[in-house]
Tab-separated table of C-alpha atoms and ligand atoms in Angstrom:
chain	number	residue	atom	x	y	z
A	49	MET	CA	28.377	1.456	10.831
A	50	THR	CA	29.759	-1.994	8.941
A	51	THR	CA	25.938	-2.707	8.095
A	52	MET	CA	26.138	0.349	6.082
A	53	VAL	CA	29.140	-0.279	4.620
A	54	LYS	CA	27.795	-3.712	3.427
A	55	ASP	CA	24.396	-2.178	1.892
A	56	ALA	CA	26.876	0.140	0.130
A	57	ALA	CA	28.817	-2.211	-1.188
A	58	ALA	CA	25.407	-3.812	-2.555
A	59	GLY	CA	24.963	-0.459	-4.105
A	60	GLU	CA	21.620	0.200	-1.783
A	61	PHE	CA	22.836	2.853	0.267
A	62	HIS	CA	22.398	6.640	-0.652
A	63	PRO	CA	23.200	9.775	1.270
A	64	VAL	CA	19.689	10.207	1.905
A	65	SER	CA	19.218	6.842	3.295
A	66	THR	CA	21.198	8.238	6.232
A	67	PRO	CA	18.103	8.191	8.759
A	68	ASP	CA	17.359	4.952	8.256
A	69	TYR	CA	20.278	3.903	10.393
A	70	LEU	CA	20.188	6.472	13.194
A	71	PRO	CA	20.698	5.364	16.352
A	72	GLN	CA	17.840	4.498	18.494
A	73	ALA	CA	18.327	7.141	20.908
A	74	GLN	CA	18.851	9.893	18.198
A	75	LEU	CA	15.878	8.773	16.571
A	76	ARG	CA	13.499	9.129	19.399
A	77	ALA	CA	14.903	12.662	20.402
A	78	LEU	CA	14.382	13.787	16.672
A	79	GLN	CA	11.110	12.688	16.663
A	80	LEU	CA	10.089	13.822	20.148
A	81	GLY	CA	11.125	17.421	18.925
A	82	ARG	CA	9.215	17.219	15.760
A	83	LEU	CA	6.215	15.705	17.213
A	84	LYS	CA	5.992	18.757	19.688
A	85	GLY	CA	6.548	21.217	16.610
A	86	MET	CA	3.653	19.418	14.715
A	87	VAL	CA	1.027	19.107	17.358
A	88	LEU	CA	1.378	23.249	18.038
A	89	ARG	CA	1.363	23.528	14.529
A	90	ALA	CA	-1.738	21.773	13.830
A	91	TYR	CA	-3.334	23.620	17.483
A	92	GLN	CA	-2.520	26.517	16.047
A	93	HIS	CA	-4.052	26.255	12.181
A	94	GLN	CA	-6.238	23.242	12.415
A	95	GLU	CA	-9.666	24.495	13.735
A	96	LEU	CA	-10.562	20.808	13.836
A	97	PHE	CA	-7.635	19.685	16.364
A	98	ARG	CA	-7.684	22.823	18.578
A	99	GLN	CA	-11.526	22.065	19.280
A	100	ARG	CA	-10.988	18.487	20.002
A	101	MET	CA	-7.964	19.462	22.220
A	102	VAL	CA	-9.810	21.960	23.888
A	103	GLN	CA	-13.114	19.264	24.346
A	104	ALA	CA	-9.870	16.756	26.026
A	105	GLY	CA	-8.779	19.665	28.173
A	106	LEU	CA	-5.378	19.473	26.642
A	107	THR	CA	-2.639	22.055	24.999
A	108	PRO	CA	0.478	21.540	23.055
A	109	ASP	CA	2.240	21.977	26.303
A	110	ASP	CA	0.900	18.421	27.221
A	111	VAL	CA	3.273	16.633	24.988
A	112	GLU	CA	6.326	16.211	26.999
A	113	SER	CA	7.160	12.822	25.829
A	114	LEU	CA	6.536	10.251	23.045
A	115	GLU	CA	4.495	8.326	25.129
A	116	ASP	CA	2.001	11.548	25.621
A	117	LEU	CA	0.772	10.766	22.264
A	118	PRO	CA	-2.157	8.489	22.780
A	119	ARG	CA	-3.861	11.196	24.970
A	120	LEU	CA	-4.309	13.104	21.835
A	121	PRO	CA	-7.561	13.160	19.631
A	122	PHE	CA	-7.614	10.632	16.565
A	123	THR	CA	-7.927	12.222	12.987
A	124	VAL	CA	-10.190	9.844	10.766
A	125	LYS	CA	-11.059	9.878	7.136
A	126	THR	CA	-14.298	11.451	7.681
A	127	ASP	CA	-12.555	14.672	8.574
A	128	LEU	CA	-11.324	14.958	5.686
A	129	ARG	CA	-14.423	14.527	3.819
A	130	ASP	CA	-16.329	16.926	6.227
A	131	THR	CA	-13.753	19.869	5.668
A	132	TYR	CA	-13.729	19.147	2.106
A	133	PRO	CA	-11.792	20.553	0.243
A	134	PHE	CA	-9.023	22.774	1.846
A	135	GLY	CA	-10.337	22.745	5.688
A	136	LEU	CA	-7.382	20.840	7.284
A	137	PHE	CA	-4.758	23.087	5.674
A	138	ALA	CA	-2.335	24.429	8.036
A	139	SER	CA	-0.490	26.722	5.537
A	140	PRO	CA	-2.097	29.516	3.274
A	141	MET	CA	-2.893	28.528	0.003
A	142	GLN	CA	0.019	31.128	-1.119
A	143	ASP	CA	2.571	28.374	0.340
A	144	VAL	CA	0.923	25.229	-0.936
A	145	VAL	CA	2.629	24.293	-4.404
A	146	ARG	CA	0.674	21.185	-5.246
A	147	LEU	CA	-2.371	19.339	-4.459
A	148	HIS	CA	-3.453	16.059	-4.929
A	149	ALA	CA	-6.601	14.024	-4.223
A	150	SER	CA	-7.120	10.198	-2.812
A	151	SER	CA	-8.324	7.744	-5.804
A	152	GLY	CA	-11.575	7.403	-4.093
A	153	THR	CA	-11.429	3.673	-3.387
A	154	THR	CA	-14.203	3.919	-0.775
A	155	GLY	CA	-16.053	7.023	-1.841
A	156	LYS	CA	-15.619	11.039	-2.593
A	157	PRO	CA	-12.019	12.042	-3.264
A	158	ILE	CA	-10.189	13.843	-0.185
A	159	VAL	CA	-7.711	16.886	-1.092
A	160	VAL	CA	-4.475	17.086	0.677
A	161	ALA	CA	-1.650	19.743	0.089
A	162	TYR	CA	1.985	20.199	0.007
A	163	THR	CA	4.434	23.018	0.407
A	164	GLN	CA	7.702	23.135	-1.154
A	165	GLN	CA	9.465	21.423	1.635
A	166	ASP	CA	6.886	18.914	2.010
A	167	VAL	CA	7.526	18.476	-1.580
A	168	ALA	CA	10.939	17.525	-0.629
A	169	VAL	CA	10.639	15.411	2.307
A	170	TRP	CA	8.377	13.271	0.001
A	171	SER	CA	10.838	13.044	-2.573
A	172	SER	CA	13.287	12.187	0.084
A	173	VAL	CA	11.276	9.046	1.329
A	174	MET	CA	10.776	8.099	-2.129
A	175	VAL	CA	14.707	7.925	-3.039
A	176	ARG	CA	14.918	6.294	0.522
A	177	THR	CA	12.190	3.684	-0.862
A	178	LEU	CA	14.119	3.148	-4.003
A	179	ALA	CA	17.292	2.442	-2.498
A	180	ALA	CA	15.698	0.187	0.218
A	181	CYS	CA	14.584	-1.838	-2.917
A	182	GLY	CA	18.418	-2.037	-4.425
A	183	LEU	CA	17.957	0.685	-7.041
A	184	HIS	CA	20.405	3.423	-7.521
A	185	ALA	CA	21.500	5.901	-10.509
A	186	GLY	CA	22.229	3.731	-13.422
A	187	ASP	CA	18.746	2.105	-13.205
A	188	ILE	CA	16.328	2.591	-15.746
A	189	ILE	CA	12.921	2.798	-14.089
A	190	GLN	CA	9.333	2.515	-15.882
A	191	ASN	CA	7.067	4.213	-13.846
A	192	ALA	CA	3.621	2.942	-14.604
A	193	TYR	CA	1.774	4.272	-11.678
A	194	GLY	CA	-0.837	6.793	-12.663
A	195	TYR	CA	0.172	10.562	-13.322
A	196	GLY	CA	-2.679	12.881	-12.044
A	197	LEU	CA	-4.238	13.325	-8.867
A	198	PHE	CA	-3.137	9.988	-8.005
A	199	THR	CA	-0.353	10.627	-5.681
A	200	GLY	CA	1.691	7.161	-7.205
A	201	GLY	CA	2.762	8.813	-10.468
A	202	LEU	CA	4.377	11.722	-9.236
A	203	GLY	CA	5.907	10.612	-6.124
A	204	ALA	CA	7.542	7.853	-7.744
A	205	HIS	CA	8.654	9.981	-10.449
A	206	TYR	CA	10.649	12.638	-8.075
A	207	GLY	CA	12.209	10.205	-5.786
A	208	ALA	CA	13.214	8.469	-9.035
A	209	GLU	CA	14.878	11.210	-10.359
A	210	ALA	CA	16.344	12.286	-7.385
A	211	LEU	CA	18.042	8.678	-6.595
A	212	GLY	CA	19.934	9.665	-9.704
A	213	ALA	CA	18.149	7.104	-12.074
A	214	THR	CA	16.529	7.457	-15.283
A	215	VAL	CA	12.729	7.367	-15.468
A	216	ILE	CA	10.472	6.779	-18.121
A	217	PRO	CA	7.165	8.642	-17.031
A	218	ILE	CA	4.887	6.293	-18.984
A	219	SER	CA	1.705	6.285	-16.383
A	220	GLY	CA	-0.440	3.546	-16.064
A	221	GLY	CA	-2.432	2.093	-19.441
A	222	ASN	CA	-1.731	0.858	-22.797
A	223	THR	CA	0.030	-2.207	-22.199
A	224	ASP	CA	1.262	-3.334	-25.458
A	225	ARG	CA	3.554	0.117	-25.533
A	226	GLN	CA	4.758	-0.387	-21.466
A	227	ILE	CA	5.859	-3.851	-23.126
A	228	MET	CA	7.845	-2.388	-26.056
A	229	VAL	CA	9.208	0.341	-24.040
A	230	MET	CA	10.449	-2.245	-21.434
A	231	ARG	CA	12.117	-4.448	-23.946
A	232	ASP	CA	13.479	-1.781	-25.964
A	233	PHE	CA	14.797	0.956	-23.537
A	234	GLY	CA	16.304	-1.630	-21.096
A	235	VAL	CA	14.288	-1.009	-18.594
A	236	THR	CA	15.800	-2.562	-15.066
A	237	ALA	CA	12.950	-1.575	-12.601
A	238	ILE	CA	9.344	-1.052	-12.988
A	239	CYS	CA	6.789	0.955	-10.495
A	240	CYS	CA	3.484	0.080	-10.608
A	241	THR	CA	0.397	-1.791	-8.991
A	242	PRO	CA	0.916	-5.471	-8.511
A	243	SER	CA	-1.901	-6.522	-10.524
A	244	TYR	CA	-1.130	-4.389	-13.216
A	245	PHE	CA	2.203	-5.888	-13.514
A	246	LEU	CA	0.462	-9.481	-13.213
A	247	HIS	CA	-1.118	-8.454	-16.564
A	248	LEU	CA	1.685	-7.065	-18.136
A	249	LEU	CA	3.548	-10.544	-17.640
A	250	ASP	CA	0.160	-11.997	-19.321
A	251	ARG	CA	0.142	-9.448	-22.170
A	252	ALA	CA	3.880	-10.065	-22.760
A	253	SER	CA	3.681	-13.901	-22.915
A	254	GLU	CA	0.694	-13.278	-25.557
A	255	MET	CA	2.861	-11.059	-27.488
A	256	GLY	CA	5.772	-13.759	-27.409
A	257	VAL	CA	7.765	-11.448	-25.388
A	258	ASP	CA	9.810	-13.610	-22.391
A	259	VAL	CA	10.127	-10.672	-19.505
A	260	ARG	CA	12.977	-13.104	-17.731
A	261	SER	CA	14.837	-12.624	-20.569
A	262	LEU	CA	14.850	-8.831	-20.449
A	263	PRO	CA	17.287	-6.885	-18.091
A	264	LEU	CA	14.008	-6.093	-15.747
A	265	ARG	CA	15.300	-7.129	-12.227
A	266	ALA	CA	12.993	-5.464	-9.856
A	267	GLY	CA	9.553	-4.524	-9.161
A	268	VAL	CA	8.517	-1.607	-6.594
A	269	PHE	CA	4.716	-2.361	-6.145
A	270	GLY	CA	2.262	-1.137	-3.745
A	271	ALA	CA	-0.849	0.938	-3.475
A	272	GLU	CA	-3.354	-2.306	-3.152
A	273	PRO	CA	-2.715	-5.495	-1.061
A	274	TRP	CA	-1.265	-8.734	-1.984
A	275	THR	CA	-0.351	-11.749	-1.031
A	276	ASP	CA	3.369	-13.891	-0.554
A	277	GLU	CA	1.787	-16.218	-3.080
A	278	LEU	CA	1.264	-13.489	-5.549
A	279	ARG	CA	4.948	-12.401	-4.900
A	280	LEU	CA	6.423	-15.474	-5.527
A	281	HIS	CA	4.292	-15.814	-8.855
A	282	VAL	CA	5.034	-12.490	-10.200
A	283	GLU	CA	8.896	-12.853	-9.032
A	284	GLN	CA	9.207	-16.404	-10.990
A	285	ALA	CA	7.170	-15.417	-14.164
A	286	GLY	CA	8.932	-11.954	-14.862
A	287	GLY	CA	12.711	-13.036	-13.098
A	288	ILE	CA	12.645	-10.297	-10.844
A	289	LYS	CA	12.770	-9.447	-7.160
A	290	ALA	CA	9.007	-8.180	-5.977
A	291	TYR	CA	9.394	-5.395	-3.194
A	292	ASP	CA	6.131	-4.151	-1.245
A	293	ILE	CA	6.111	-0.052	-0.743
A	294	TYR	CA	2.983	1.585	1.292
A	295	GLY	CA	1.740	5.063	1.266
A	296	LEU	CA	-1.740	6.847	1.185
A	297	THR	CA	-2.591	10.128	0.183
A	298	GLU	CA	-3.421	11.535	3.472
A	299	ILE	CA	-0.321	11.090	5.104
A	300	ILE	CA	1.819	11.865	1.869
A	301	GLY	CA	1.599	9.376	-0.800
A	302	PRO	CA	3.929	6.583	-1.457
A	303	GLY	CA	7.056	6.675	0.818
A	304	VAL	CA	5.271	5.818	4.142
A	305	GLY	CA	6.973	2.583	3.953
A	306	SER	CA	9.280	-0.127	1.987
A	307	GLU	CA	10.600	-3.394	2.077
A	308	CYS	CA	14.437	-3.723	1.927
A	309	ARG	CA	16.584	-6.754	0.727
A	310	CYS	CA	15.495	-8.611	3.235
A	311	GLN	CA	11.940	-8.545	2.093
A	312	ASP	CA	10.843	-9.255	5.251
A	313	GLY	CA	8.581	-6.483	6.400
A	314	LEU	CA	8.149	-2.720	5.650
A	315	HIS	CA	10.818	-0.475	7.000
A	316	LEU	CA	8.511	2.942	8.190
A	317	PHE	CA	10.356	6.393	7.351
A	318	GLU	CA	9.503	7.103	10.979
A	319	ASP	CA	11.468	9.976	11.434
A	320	HIS	CA	8.470	11.596	9.195
A	321	PHE	CA	5.617	9.455	10.133
A	322	TYR	CA	5.611	8.167	13.731
A	323	PRO	CA	3.601	4.933	13.759
A	324	GLU	CA	0.947	3.527	16.593
A	325	ILE	CA	-1.017	0.524	16.621
A	326	ILE	CA	-4.431	0.139	18.295
A	327	ASN	CA	-7.407	-1.916	18.897
A	328	PRO	CA	-9.898	-0.715	16.150
A	329	GLN	CA	-12.929	-1.481	18.468
A	330	THR	CA	-11.623	0.477	21.742
A	331	GLY	CA	-8.645	2.780	20.425
A	332	GLN	CA	-6.446	1.707	22.973
A	333	VAL	CA	-2.937	1.471	21.963
A	334	LEU	CA	-1.578	-2.134	21.540
A	335	PRO	CA	2.063	-3.196	22.579
A	336	GLU	CA	4.804	-4.002	19.804
A	337	GLY	CA	3.981	-7.303	17.883
A	338	GLN	CA	0.504	-7.174	18.083
A	339	GLU	CA	-1.898	-6.793	15.376
A	340	GLY	CA	-4.294	-4.084	14.938
A	341	GLU	CA	-4.994	-0.839	13.295
A	342	LEU	CA	-1.913	1.317	12.144
A	343	VAL	CA	-2.305	4.995	13.188
A	344	LEU	CA	0.196	7.336	11.904
A	345	THR	CA	1.071	11.018	13.146
A	346	THR	CA	2.966	13.278	10.305
A	347	LEU	CA	6.285	14.499	12.124
A	348	SER	CA	7.374	17.252	9.412
A	349	LYS	CA	4.382	18.186	7.180
A	350	GLN	CA	3.509	21.510	6.812
A	351	ALA	CA	0.522	22.239	4.759
A	352	MET	CA	-1.602	19.107	6.058
A	353	PRO	CA	-0.604	17.988	9.447
A	354	MET	CA	-2.066	14.927	10.312
A	355	ILE	CA	-2.154	13.881	14.266
A	356	ARG	CA	-3.020	10.285	14.970
A	357	TYR	CA	-4.399	9.369	11.506
A	358	ARG	CA	-6.712	5.979	11.547
A	359	THR	CA	-5.337	4.670	8.394
A	360	ARG	CA	-8.019	1.399	8.780
A	361	ASP	CA	-4.987	-0.672	7.449
A	362	ILE	CA	-4.648	-3.886	9.729
A	363	THR	CA	-0.750	-4.726	10.630
A	364	ALA	CA	1.766	-5.021	13.403
A	365	VAL	CA	4.832	-3.117	14.471
A	366	LEU	CA	7.747	-5.676	14.221
A	367	PRO	CA	9.859	-5.566	17.234
A	368	GLU	CA	13.155	-7.272	15.995
A	369	PRO	CA	15.890	-5.562	14.537
A	370	CYS	CA	16.197	-6.171	10.768
A	371	PRO	CA	19.354	-7.992	8.979
A	372	CYS	CA	19.642	-5.310	6.980
A	373	GLY	CA	20.977	-2.580	9.411
A	374	ARG	CA	18.154	-0.265	9.219
A	375	THR	CA	17.243	0.853	12.875
A	376	ILE	CA	13.863	2.308	11.484
A	377	ARG	CA	11.038	-0.127	12.403
A	378	ARG	CA	9.098	-2.264	10.340
A	379	ILE	CA	5.454	-3.358	9.887
A	380	ARG	CA	3.978	-6.629	8.846
A	381	ARG	CA	2.917	-6.417	4.779
A	382	ILE	CA	-0.677	-4.979	4.911
A	383	SER	CA	-2.889	-7.942	4.016
A	384	ARG	CA	-6.250	-6.161	4.637
A	385	ARG	CA	-7.814	-2.763	5.118
A	386	SER	CA	-10.534	-2.701	7.442
A	387	ASP	CA	-12.929	-1.448	4.851
A	388	ASP	CA	-12.019	-4.022	2.516
A	389	MET	CA	-13.645	-6.701	4.653
A	390	PHE	CA	-17.446	-8.027	3.589
A	391	ILE	CA	-19.409	-9.885	5.774
A	392	ILE	CA	-20.882	-13.144	4.550
A	393	ARG	CA	-23.714	-14.954	6.673
A	394	GLY	CA	-21.760	-13.894	9.480
A	395	VAL	CA	-18.569	-14.838	8.475
A	396	ASN	CA	-15.794	-11.820	8.233
A	397	VAL	CA	-14.000	-12.283	4.833
A	398	PHE	CA	-11.005	-10.175	3.181
A	399	PRO	CA	-10.269	-10.637	-0.375
A	400	SER	CA	-6.576	-11.593	0.831
A	401	GLN	CA	-7.905	-14.439	2.314
A	402	VAL	CA	-9.160	-15.782	-1.146
A	403	GLU	CA	-6.352	-14.827	-2.990
A	404	ALA	CA	-3.934	-16.986	-0.584
A	405	ALA	CA	-6.475	-20.208	-1.166
A	406	LEU	CA	-6.923	-19.759	-5.102
A	407	LEU	CA	-2.936	-19.855	-5.229
A	408	THR	CA	-2.518	-23.043	-3.436
A	409	VAL	CA	-3.993	-24.699	-6.449
A	410	GLU	CA	-2.332	-25.065	-9.663
A	411	GLY	CA	-4.172	-24.644	-12.977
A	412	THR	CA	-5.521	-21.249	-12.192
A	413	LEU	CA	-3.987	-17.662	-12.885
A	414	PRO	CA	-4.084	-15.084	-10.197
A	415	HIS	CA	-7.081	-13.293	-11.609
A	416	TYR	CA	-10.187	-13.345	-9.342
A	417	GLN	CA	-13.390	-11.345	-8.569
A	418	ILE	CA	-15.821	-11.992	-5.717
A	419	ILE	CA	-19.246	-11.404	-6.532
A	420	LEU	CA	-21.584	-10.831	-3.718
A	421	SER	CA	-25.511	-11.343	-4.063
A	422	ARG	CA	-28.794	-12.194	-2.215
A	423	GLU	CA	-31.322	-15.091	-3.155
A	424	LYS	CA	-34.076	-15.451	-0.804
A	425	GLY	CA	-32.376	-13.176	1.815
A	426	LEU	CA	-29.309	-15.423	2.008
A	427	ASP	CA	-25.870	-14.147	1.046
A	428	GLN	CA	-24.328	-16.108	-2.002
A	429	MET	CA	-20.653	-15.932	-2.219
A	430	GLU	CA	-19.312	-16.597	-6.003
A	431	VAL	CA	-15.449	-16.483	-6.840
A	432	GLN	CA	-14.961	-16.301	-10.508
A	433	VAL	CA	-11.379	-17.461	-11.484
A	434	GLU	CA	-9.390	-17.703	-14.494
A	435	VAL	CA	-7.791	-20.721	-15.596
A	436	THR	CA	-4.658	-21.326	-17.745
A	437	PRO	CA	-5.260	-21.560	-21.531
A	438	GLU	CA	-4.031	-25.400	-21.323
A	439	VAL	CA	-6.485	-26.044	-18.730
A	440	PHE	CA	-9.240	-24.487	-20.324
A	441	SER	CA	-8.832	-26.534	-23.600
A	442	ASP	CA	-9.099	-29.547	-21.330
A	443	LYS	CA	-11.353	-32.067	-20.974
A	444	VAL	CA	-14.444	-31.397	-18.766
A	445	ARG	CA	-13.323	-34.035	-16.220
A	446	ALA	CA	-10.313	-32.119	-15.715
A	447	LEU	CA	-11.936	-28.552	-15.054
A	448	GLU	CA	-14.492	-30.103	-12.668
A	449	GLU	CA	-11.677	-31.800	-10.999
A	450	LEU	CA	-10.205	-28.591	-10.357
A	451	GLN	CA	-13.460	-26.784	-9.667
A	452	LYS	CA	-13.663	-29.309	-6.682
A	453	LYS	CA	-10.465	-28.375	-5.301
A	454	LEU	CA	-10.561	-24.848	-5.476
A	455	SER	CA	-14.003	-25.015	-3.760
A	456	ARG	CA	-12.236	-27.376	-1.099
A	457	ALA	CA	-9.239	-24.858	-0.472
A	458	LEU	CA	-11.659	-21.696	-0.218
A	459	GLU	CA	-14.187	-23.353	2.011
A	460	ASN	CA	-11.113	-24.650	4.308
A	461	ALA	CA	-9.850	-21.072	4.386
A	462	LEU	CA	-13.196	-19.275	4.991
A	463	ASN	CA	-15.546	-21.757	6.822
A	464	ILE	CA	-18.234	-21.262	4.534
A	465	ARG	CA	-19.690	-22.386	0.940
A	466	VAL	CA	-18.579	-20.791	-2.046
A	467	GLN	CA	-19.475	-20.996	-5.559
A	468	VAL	CA	-16.539	-21.430	-7.762
A	469	SER	CA	-16.820	-20.251	-11.317
A	470	LEU	CA	-14.046	-20.990	-13.835
A	471	VAL	CA	-13.496	-18.638	-16.619
A	472	GLY	CA	-11.553	-18.086	-19.741
A	473	PRO	CA	-8.128	-16.591	-19.708
A	474	ARG	CA	-8.741	-12.639	-20.100
A	475	THR	CA	-12.481	-12.426	-19.281
A	476	ILE	CA	-12.035	-10.778	-16.045
A	477	GLN	CA	-11.528	-7.092	-16.246
A	478	ARG	CA	-8.045	-5.853	-15.963
A	479	SER	CA	-7.482	-2.564	-14.207
A	480	GLU	CA	-4.620	-0.182	-14.727
A	481	GLY	CA	-4.263	0.944	-11.228
A	482	LYS	CA	-6.003	-0.764	-8.160
A	483	ALA	CA	-7.864	-4.045	-8.913
A	484	LYS	CA	-11.275	-4.218	-8.092
A	485	ARG	CA	-11.742	-7.500	-6.236
A	486	VAL	CA	-15.167	-7.399	-5.171
A	487	ILE	CA	-18.554	-6.737	-6.754
A	488	ASP	CA	-21.263	-6.300	-3.850
A	489	ARG	CA	-24.755	-6.696	-5.411
A	490	ARG	CA	-26.818	-7.646	-1.956
A	491	ASN	CA	-28.372	-4.423	-1.898
A	492	GLN	CA	-29.375	-3.797	-5.627
B	695	ADP	P1	-7.541	5.038	-1.619
B	695	ADP	O1	-7.302	3.442	-2.074
B	695	ADP	O2	-8.333	5.123	0.083
B	695	ADP	O3	-8.585	6.079	-2.271
B	695	ADP	P2	-5.140	5.943	-1.585
B	695	ADP	O4	-4.759	5.871	-3.309
B	695	ADP	O5	-4.346	7.246	-0.863
B	695	ADP	O6	-6.521	6.252	-1.662
B	695	ADP	O7	-4.413	4.467	-1.113
B	695	ADP	C1	-3.907	4.313	0.152
B	695	ADP	C2	-4.439	2.878	1.044
B	695	ADP	O8	-3.962	2.055	-0.149
B	695	ADP	C3	-3.693	2.513	1.811
B	695	ADP	O9	-4.576	3.014	3.036
B	695	ADP	C4	-3.791	1.028	1.910
B	695	ADP	O10	-4.971	0.569	2.340
B	695	ADP	C5	-3.463	0.924	0.377
B	695	ADP	N1	-2.077	0.172	0.260
B	695	ADP	C6	-1.196	0.945	-0.298
B	695	ADP	N2	-0.415	0.435	-0.252
B	695	ADP	C7	-0.335	-0.790	0.148
B	695	ADP	C8	0.472	-2.135	0.349
B	695	ADP	N3	1.742	-2.100	0.000
B	695	ADP	N4	0.034	-2.851	0.557
B	695	ADP	C9	-1.201	-3.191	1.049
B	695	ADP	N5	-2.403	-2.082	1.120
B	695	ADP	C10	-1.827	-1.150	0.745
B	696	ZN	ZN1	15.704	-4.186	6.515
């Protein structure tokens, strides 16, 4: 319990965070009890799940320990689409107090539901998230996640209020006003996507505002993959600590996992969301430490239980205890989602590999876009990358030199030839939410 006191001294401990520190045995017992209840609930109220259980010759009684979980059928994203809009709800609409939908990065939106209790759990895991990022009552939090059907805005909002902080519900967009508010209201923490914060920093410097001189000390960034290189950049340019948080609509929204002050992996709030890592090809469960697809089972969700939901996010469960004292397990930062990957001339490429390679070369801004096309039947990959105003106004020689360096860095990282185009500052379109990194014109 000494670690709890230490964290409390750092202003990090909130009573709602108590489950973060449960002794292992107690945590596993809690998980098993909840899992049994969840499987029964899904079996009784989710037609699709019951059918699959029957096909597999299973009943809820077959879950006697956490080790039985791999015997249960998976749930996948298309299940949500196929049963659109309300087919997986396990509560009558009368008990549903909120609906959300995914941002639809990969197609038709999917709809999710919350009971009053689900909303309370969501707030509590967001309090635990913000507390793990070192925030507390007294902080002034600018919430620039989009409010609306997207879960980011309201998720962070309720968490920040329940934490006792002051929330500024500014939502995404209107960047000049964001900067004015950040400066005038004495904002100490901001919640948004990492790519939007990068945009805010650029705009602030154009407006002559030095974010480093403001009280802002923490960024709570999630909803899209971002690299350690980008973290270093925004921490230095913003004079903040940048924390990674993780969540997805299907499971609850933001609040599934969060970094702590160690910034070394994200703690999963596993008393509510039970993790497994599987081989995405075979579906086999992999041992701790090995990388694969994250599968999550909700343990307390009433309106929409998710049993063994395949997230398509690639990570590993880290077996080592965290120096912060939390006993809930961590996952490695999610560098990619399996549906982000594109194949070019037979080589698998993730946007995060491109980002990491670009950020090793000085003179560019971390704004980039990947354009895929097909010429004479051959796949072509172009990476457009913005260069700093200083470099852009430099001599042609310097630009050529930079272009060569970037091509080399990319070819080393990806093992394929890539065309690099240097573009001026602010030419690549900015997003208020998730950045769109890849434009695929190969089938046009
Ligand atoms: P979608 O983007 O599928 O429309 P969501 O808005 O629910 O739906 O986004 C959830 C997805 O966003 C996750 O499955 C994951 O791929 C990505 N994501 C969320 N947080 C992070 C993070 N911190 N790092 C990397 N990816 C993240
Ligand atoms: Zn920790």
